[in-house]
Amino acid sequence: MTRAPDRFATMSQADDMLWRRCAHLGRVLLPLVDQEPGERTSRHKNLRTWDIEVVVGERLIEVFAALAIHAVAADASVSAAEFDTLPLGAVADAATGKRDFELLAGLPGTFADGRDGQAVDLFRLSAYEGGQASRRLFQLGRELRHVLVVLAERSPTPSPTCGDVIRWAAEAGLPQ
């Protein structure tokens, strides 16, 4: 007797693949924007002003990006195969337009990359802690929006997509 495929396992695999695409894009955003003069220096200055350690702040920006991308994909019911079509503008809007806890909805239960799990847990802790931690997430969300706007403005196409950013990262020789 053949067993039917477990639809929840399939959903989990699809969620995992979508998350991996979102996390990858989150990791390449800062190196891409750092190709613009002064962007890295400005971001580091902002992080220090906000009393956020640069390494921690940059990792949180990466995961914030992945969460925003994932939220946009979930809202649009986009699969990992359709990921490249997501508009960068919608991700920028989600970075500052969605509440922190909304970005956490629909995430995979576990993460293949333990660093992603730790960063999501830190984001989750900050979102639910409130106060200064929540204010820092607000500041990081604005920084992420700035990164996305800078990348969109330098794009030769009027409405760049997540696929365009992945292509730019490949052209820049960033890890795939």
Coordinates of C-alpha atoms in Angstrom, one line a residue:
M1 CA 0.0 0.0 0.0
T2 CA 1.4 3.3 -1.0
R3 CA 1.2 6.2 1.4
A4 CA 0.0 9.6 0.2
P5 CA 2.4 12.4 0.5
D6 CA 2.0 14.3 3.8
R7 CA 0.6 17.7 2.8
F8 CA 2.0 19.3 5.9
A9 CA 5.5 18.0 5.2
T10 CA 5.2 19.4 1.7
M11 CA 4.0 22.7 3.0
S12 CA 6.9 22.8 5.4
Q13 CA 9.4 22.1 2.6
A14 CA 7.8 24.9 0.5
D15 CA 7.9 27.3 3.5
D16 CA 11.5 26.3 4.1
M17 CA 12.5 27.0 0.5
L18 CA 10.7 30.4 0.5
W19 CA 12.4 31.3 3.8
R20 CA 15.8 30.4 2.3
R21 CA 15.2 32.7 -0.6
C22 CA 14.1 35.5 1.7
A23 CA 17.1 35.0 4.0
H24 CA 19.5 35.0 1.1
L25 CA 18.1 38.2 -0.2
G26 CA 18.3 39.7 3.3
R27 CA 22.0 38.8 3.5
V28 CA 23.0 40.4 0.2
L29 CA 21.2 43.8 0.6
L30 CA 23.8 45.4 2.8
P31 CA 26.8 44.4 0.7
L32 CA 25.0 45.7 -2.4
V33 CA 24.1 49.0 -0.9
D34 CA 27.6 49.4 0.5
Q35 CA 28.7 49.8 -3.1
E36 CA 27.2 53.3 -2.9
P37 CA 29.6 55.9 -1.4
G38 CA 29.1 56.6 2.2
E39 CA 26.2 54.1 2.8
R40 CA 28.2 51.8 5.1
T41 CA 29.7 54.7 7.1
S42 CA 26.3 56.3 7.5
R43 CA 24.6 53.0 8.6
H44 CA 27.4 52.3 11.2
K45 CA 27.1 55.9 12.6
N46 CA 23.3 55.4 12.9
L47 CA 23.7 52.1 14.7
R48 CA 26.2 53.5 17.2
T49 CA 23.9 56.6 17.8
W50 CA 21.1 54.1 18.6
D51 CA 23.4 52.2 21.0
I52 CA 23.2 49.1 18.8
E53 CA 26.4 47.1 18.3
V54 CA 27.2 47.2 14.6
V55 CA 27.5 43.5 14.0
V56 CA 24.2 42.8 15.9
G57 CA 22.4 45.7 14.1
E58 CA 23.5 44.5 10.7
R59 CA 22.4 41.0 11.4
L60 CA 19.0 42.3 12.6
I61 CA 18.7 44.4 9.4
E62 CA 19.4 41.2 7.4
V63 CA 16.7 39.2 9.3
F64 CA 14.3 42.2 9.3
A65 CA 14.7 42.2 5.5
A66 CA 14.0 38.5 5.3
L67 CA 10.9 38.9 7.5
A68 CA 9.6 41.8 5.4
I69 CA 10.2 39.8 2.2
H70 CA 8.5 36.8 3.7
A71 CA 5.5 38.8 4.8
V72 CA 5.1 40.3 1.3
A73 CA 5.3 36.8 -0.2
A74 CA 2.8 35.4 2.2
D75 CA 0.4 38.3 1.7
A76 CA 0.6 37.7 -2.1
S77 CA 0.5 33.9 -1.8
V78 CA 3.8 33.7 -3.7
S79 CA 5.8 30.5 -3.7
A80 CA 9.6 30.2 -3.7
A81 CA 9.4 29.7 -7.5
E82 CA 7.6 33.0 -7.9
F83 CA 9.8 34.9 -5.4
D84 CA 11.7 36.8 -8.1
T85 CA 8.5 38.7 -9.1
L86 CA 8.0 40.4 -5.7
P87 CA 8.4 44.2 -6.1
L88 CA 11.1 45.8 -4.0
G89 CA 8.8 48.7 -3.3
A90 CA 6.3 46.4 -1.5
V91 CA 9.1 45.0 0.7
A92 CA 10.2 48.6 1.6
D93 CA 6.6 49.3 2.5
A94 CA 6.3 46.2 4.7
A95 CA 9.6 47.1 6.5
T96 CA 7.9 50.3 7.9
G97 CA 4.2 49.6 7.4
K98 CA 3.8 46.3 9.2
R99 CA 3.9 45.9 12.9
D100 CA 6.8 43.9 14.2
F101 CA 4.6 40.9 15.2
E102 CA 3.0 40.9 11.8
L103 CA 6.4 40.2 10.2
L104 CA 6.7 37.1 12.4
A105 CA 3.5 35.4 11.1
G106 CA 3.8 32.3 8.9
L107 CA 7.4 31.6 9.5
P108 CA 8.7 28.0 9.3
G109 CA 8.8 26.3 12.7
T110 CA 12.5 25.6 12.5
F111 CA 15.3 27.0 10.4
A112 CA 18.0 25.0 8.5
D113 CA 20.5 27.8 9.3
G114 CA 20.8 28.1 13.1
R115 CA 21.9 31.8 12.7
D116 CA 18.5 32.6 11.1
G117 CA 16.7 31.0 14.0
Q118 CA 18.8 32.9 16.5
A119 CA 18.2 36.2 14.7
V120 CA 14.5 35.6 14.3
D121 CA 14.4 34.8 18.1
L122 CA 16.2 38.1 18.9
F123 CA 13.8 40.0 16.6
R124 CA 10.8 38.2 18.3
L125 CA 12.2 39.0 21.8
S126 CA 12.6 42.7 20.8
A127 CA 9.1 42.9 19.3
Y128 CA 7.4 41.5 22.4
E129 CA 9.6 43.2 24.9
G130 CA 8.4 46.7 23.8
G131 CA 10.0 49.9 25.1
Q132 CA 13.5 50.6 24.0
A133 CA 13.8 47.2 22.2
S134 CA 10.7 48.0 20.1
R135 CA 12.1 51.5 19.3
R136 CA 15.3 49.9 18.1
L137 CA 13.3 47.7 15.7
F138 CA 11.5 50.8 14.4
Q139 CA 14.9 52.4 13.8
L140 CA 16.2 49.3 12.1
G141 CA 13.1 49.2 9.9
R142 CA 13.7 52.7 8.8
E143 CA 17.3 51.8 8.0
L144 CA 16.1 48.8 6.0
R145 CA 13.7 51.0 4.1
H146 CA 16.5 53.4 3.3
V147 CA 18.6 50.5 1.9
L148 CA 15.8 49.3 -0.3
V149 CA 15.0 52.8 -1.6
V150 CA 18.7 53.4 -2.4
L151 CA 18.8 50.1 -4.3
A152 CA 15.6 50.8 -6.1
E153 CA 16.8 54.3 -7.1
R154 CA 19.9 53.0 -8.7
S155 CA 18.0 50.4 -10.7
P156 CA 17.8 50.8 -14.4
T157 CA 14.2 49.4 -14.3
P158 CA 11.4 51.5 -12.9
S159 CA 10.0 48.9 -10.6
P160 CA 12.8 46.5 -9.5
T161 CA 11.9 43.2 -8.0
C162 CA 13.5 40.7 -5.6
G163 CA 14.8 38.8 -8.7
D164 CA 16.6 42.0 -9.9
V165 CA 18.4 42.2 -6.5
I166 CA 19.4 38.6 -6.6
R167 CA 20.8 39.2 -10.2
W168 CA 22.7 42.3 -9.0
A169 CA 24.2 40.2 -6.2
A170 CA 25.3 37.5 -8.6
E171 CA 26.8 40.2 -10.9
A172 CA 28.6 41.7 -7.9
G173 CA 30.1 38.3 -7.1
L174 CA 28.3 37.9 -3.8
P175 CA 27.8 34.4 -2.4
Q176 CA 24.8 32.6 -3.8

